[in-house]
Each structure stands twice: as C-alpha cells, then as structure tokens.
Amino acid sequence: MPSVFETSSTAIPITFVTKSSWDAVRETLPPAQRQFATASAFAAKPGAYLALPAPDGAIAQILFGLEEDGARSRDPFRPGALPGLLPPGTYRFANAPHDARLAALAFALGSYRFARYRKADRPDVRLTPPPGIDAAEIDRIAEAAMLARDLINTPANDMGPEELAASAQALAAEFGASFACTIGEDLKAQNFPLIHAVGMASDRAPRLIDISWGDPAHPKVTLVGKGVCFDTGGLDLKPSSGMLIMKKDMGGAANVLALARMVMDAKLKVRLRVLIPAVENAVSGNAFRPLDIFPSRKGITVEIGNTDAEGRLVLADALALADEEKPDLLIDLGTLTGAARVALGPDLPPFYTNDEALAADVARCAVKENDPLWRMPLWPAYDAWLDSKAATITNAPSGTFAGSITCALFLQRFVEQAKSWLHVDIYGWTPSAKPARPEGGECQAARALYTLLSERYA
C-alpha cells in the first residue's frame, strides 16, 4: 500500500491540545480563529477535532484533543483517528503529541480500509514525517499490519488453506525466500498426523506451509502460526454466535506472516523459518471425533477431548518440526482459547515462556510499541490435567478452569530442544473500532515481537 508520508512545505499544521493546555494554546490563536473555536465550543476533550479557517476560507490549522500526560486512560494511538476526520491534504504535527513515533504510526494504521469487496477509498491524507522519525520503518510496520488485517478480514470462501498458502508463497517470492508446502495425504506420509486429522473432513486439503529466509549461519528464529481458515468446531459444533467470526481463526498465521514481512524487509540478521499448518475444521463423515486417539509427529499420542480444541493439535505437529532443528528462538501465535479472552479481554493477549529474560523483553517491547501483551504462567501443577487414561495426553482437559494455561502446557509438551520458546494466545480481532484500530482483523503481538527481534538481531 502507498505510504501516508509526504514532505510538503505547505502542510497544514495539526496542534495537539489537552484540557490543561487549551487555555494557553487558545491565547496564541489569531482573534478570528480564537472566536471560531469559542463559537464551536471546542473543549479539547480527547478525540475532539476542529478545523480552524484562514481568512481566505482555507484550513489554517487543525486542533485535536489528547488525554493529559498522566491520564491512566491515555491512548498513544489517539491520533490514529485523524485520517478519518481530516479533509484531503497533507498535514504536519505543529507540536509534539505524547509519543511522536507512535502518533505517526497510528496515523498510518488509521488510514487502513478493507476494500476487497466494496468501494472503500483510503483517506486521501498525507503526513509530513515528524522530525527524527524513521518514516521507512513506520511504513514497514504499517504495511505488514495491513497484510495481517487483509488476510484476516477476507472471508473463508476466499481464504482457505490453498489461498493462505498462495499468500505466503507470494510473500516468500517478494523477498527471495524458499517456499515449500506439504499437502493432503502427504501430511500423513511425512509424519504430520495431527494436521491431517484436523483438516481431513474438509474438501479443501490441509497443508503445512514452510518458508525459509536468511543466512544459515545467523541465529535461528522460527515462527509458527495457527492457520485454521475456518473453525466450525468440528463435531463438537460451535453455536452460530461462536462461529460468526471464525474466518479470523487463521489470525496466528496472518500475524506470523506480518512479522516475517517486517523481519525480511528490515534484513535482520537471522535465519528465519515460518511454519503454518493451514486447515479448515469442517464437519463431514470422516471428521475426527471425540475420544479418537492420534499419534503426533513427536510420538506423543493425543486423545481428542474436544474437536473444537483443534488449533493446539495443528500447532503441535508444526512445533515438533520446528523444535527438531533446535532454534535459538521459537515463537508461536494462535487464536486459541476463549479462556484468554475471559481473563484478559480482546485487546490484551497473554504470553507464556519460561525464559525470564525473554519475558522481560517481550513485556517491555509491548509497552514501547503500544502492542499490549501480558505474561501468564506455565503453571506446573496444572500439567497433570492433560493426563489421559487411554493416551499420553488429552487435547482438552475436563472442566472449565485455566483454559489458556492448559493450552500452553499442551504445546509445551512438543518443545524440548529450542533454546527459548514463546507462546502467544492472540485474539486477532478488534470488536469495535478504536483510533488506528478499525473493527475487524487486527495485527496483534507482531509489532512488539518485531521490536524485540530488531533489538536482538539488527
């Protein structure tokens, strides 16, 4: 997508104000503009917007309200509302918002529109980059975020396993990465029985997408993303309300592709691998059933406690493959549990790791990038809840407690050799629009993780 940045000597100034700064700012305005603001009852509330006229009728400047510096509810992405408010033109920040870099990123993210199926013109506004801001870096992040949003927003009839693989292949080709795909019955032949089991009921063949990029001598970073392109719940069928936005169940895959785009575009010094098990969890005569038992790539046998806990199954085989080459850092992302949403809501995905240094870095980068993440424990006492009387483990322990934790503990069984492992249980969706975050598919965790990787492997 085209950049929102454009340098212009005639850019219209945007003045950021808070309730406490408004009186001082108002006194600096020319009398006619001051009177216009008073007549318009502009009160500098967060999100308040006012275009002040010049004597010739043009726009002289924009006033835009922000929260106070110390406000608990302060949103660094508040300026992301501007693209939907501003008339066409090029603008600049006349004074500093709370965080100029995040404000510029929010401006870029707020320009996104999903326009595949109907006319939805992108706002015709541009921003002169604030001083000291790396516009190319912000473009890199915004473009990747928009890739994730587009993939998630595309309905399942146009974003099945084959189409997801095609998108991954196009990304690999763009950056000269290698691409491979194991499809259908070949999954069984090449020892990916859990991926095959989940995807076999659909007439859209399951597959394992495998991308490699970078110098093999560099540290190995492997990304694994859940690519369930639609989730009916299988024979443990979801209600219609639970199925409504299940096109987003490939949000983990979309976000690892977004993260991979950032990494490759920035030419980070890593040997990157991306693994995406892409399936549709459908219902048919050959669908996998409750209490079926399947082997896994790792040799662990898995009893199916619930067919709607399918994401951890496909991730298990992919994680086992990733773990075999002992990566320096192994990261998996998936839209996995309703329990995570009950605990932390849609905006705050939990993450899990036993690496204390990694946990601290993830938490810090999440705050820095306004890409919220919250650490949850891999609580050892709950590991016994995965025990099965007929197999090594069950994919869905009985009871309703600690669902996100037990999912993480399930996945941990398939990771032994990676030097560090990080699991993130994302939502991948914005239920109601916020500044810079339109309703629909969302890029979650990828920006924070890109910052982490940039710091470690720049």
Short mmCIF file of N, CA and C in Angstrom, two decimals, residues 312 336-340 352 385 397 399-409 425:
data_model
loop_
_atom_site.label_atom_id
_atom_site.label_comp_id
_atom_site.label_asym_id
_atom_site.label_seq_id
_atom_site.Cartn_x
_atom_site.Cartn_y
_atom_site.Cartn_z
N ARG A 312 -4.51 -26.22 18.86
CA ARG A 312 -3.32 -26.75 19.54
C ARG A 312 -2.84 -28.04 18.88
N LEU A 336 -6.41 -19.05 20.06
CA LEU A 336 -6.57 -20.38 20.63
C LEU A 336 -7.70 -20.56 21.62
N THR A 337 -7.83 -19.69 22.61
CA THR A 337 -8.78 -20.01 23.67
C THR A 337 -9.70 -18.85 24.02
N GLY A 338 -10.96 -19.19 24.23
CA GLY A 338 -11.89 -18.22 24.81
C GLY A 338 -11.51 -17.86 26.23
N ALA A 339 -10.82 -18.79 26.90
CA ALA A 339 -10.40 -18.53 28.28
C ALA A 339 -9.48 -17.32 28.36
N ALA A 340 -8.62 -17.13 27.34
CA ALA A 340 -7.75 -15.95 27.33
C ALA A 340 -8.55 -14.67 27.23
N TYR A 352 3.32 -16.73 27.13
CA TYR A 352 3.87 -17.73 28.03
C TYR A 352 5.32 -18.03 27.63
N TRP A 385 -3.40 -32.09 34.52
CA TRP A 385 -4.76 -32.04 33.97
C TRP A 385 -4.80 -32.56 32.54
N PRO A 397 -8.64 -30.88 28.59
CA PRO A 397 -8.96 -31.38 29.93
C PRO A 397 -10.41 -31.09 30.31
N GLY A 399 -13.52 -29.89 32.65
CA GLY A 399 -13.62 -28.71 33.50
C GLY A 399 -13.41 -27.44 32.70
N THR A 400 -13.61 -26.32 33.37
CA THR A 400 -13.57 -25.02 32.68
C THR A 400 -12.47 -24.11 33.21
N PHE A 401 -11.61 -24.61 34.08
CA PHE A 401 -10.60 -23.75 34.68
C PHE A 401 -9.34 -23.64 33.81
N ALA A 402 -8.73 -22.45 33.82
CA ALA A 402 -7.36 -22.23 33.31
C ALA A 402 -7.16 -22.73 31.88
N GLY A 403 -8.14 -22.45 31.02
CA GLY A 403 -8.08 -23.00 29.66
C GLY A 403 -6.91 -22.51 28.83
N SER A 404 -6.52 -21.25 28.98
CA SER A 404 -5.39 -20.74 28.22
C SER A 404 -4.09 -21.34 28.73
N ILE A 405 -3.99 -21.53 30.05
CA ILE A 405 -2.78 -22.11 30.63
C ILE A 405 -2.63 -23.56 30.20
N THR A 406 -3.71 -24.34 30.26
CA THR A 406 -3.58 -25.75 29.88
C THR A 406 -3.29 -25.90 28.40
N CYS A 407 -3.77 -24.98 27.57
CA CYS A 407 -3.41 -25.00 26.15
C CYS A 407 -1.91 -24.76 25.99
N ALA A 408 -1.38 -23.79 26.72
CA ALA A 408 0.06 -23.51 26.66
C ALA A 408 0.87 -24.71 27.16
N LEU A 409 0.40 -25.35 28.21
CA LEU A 409 1.08 -26.53 28.74
C LEU A 409 1.04 -27.69 27.73
N ASP A 425 -1.26 -16.25 22.86
CA ASP A 425 -2.65 -16.63 22.61
C ASP A 425 -3.42 -15.37 22.20
#
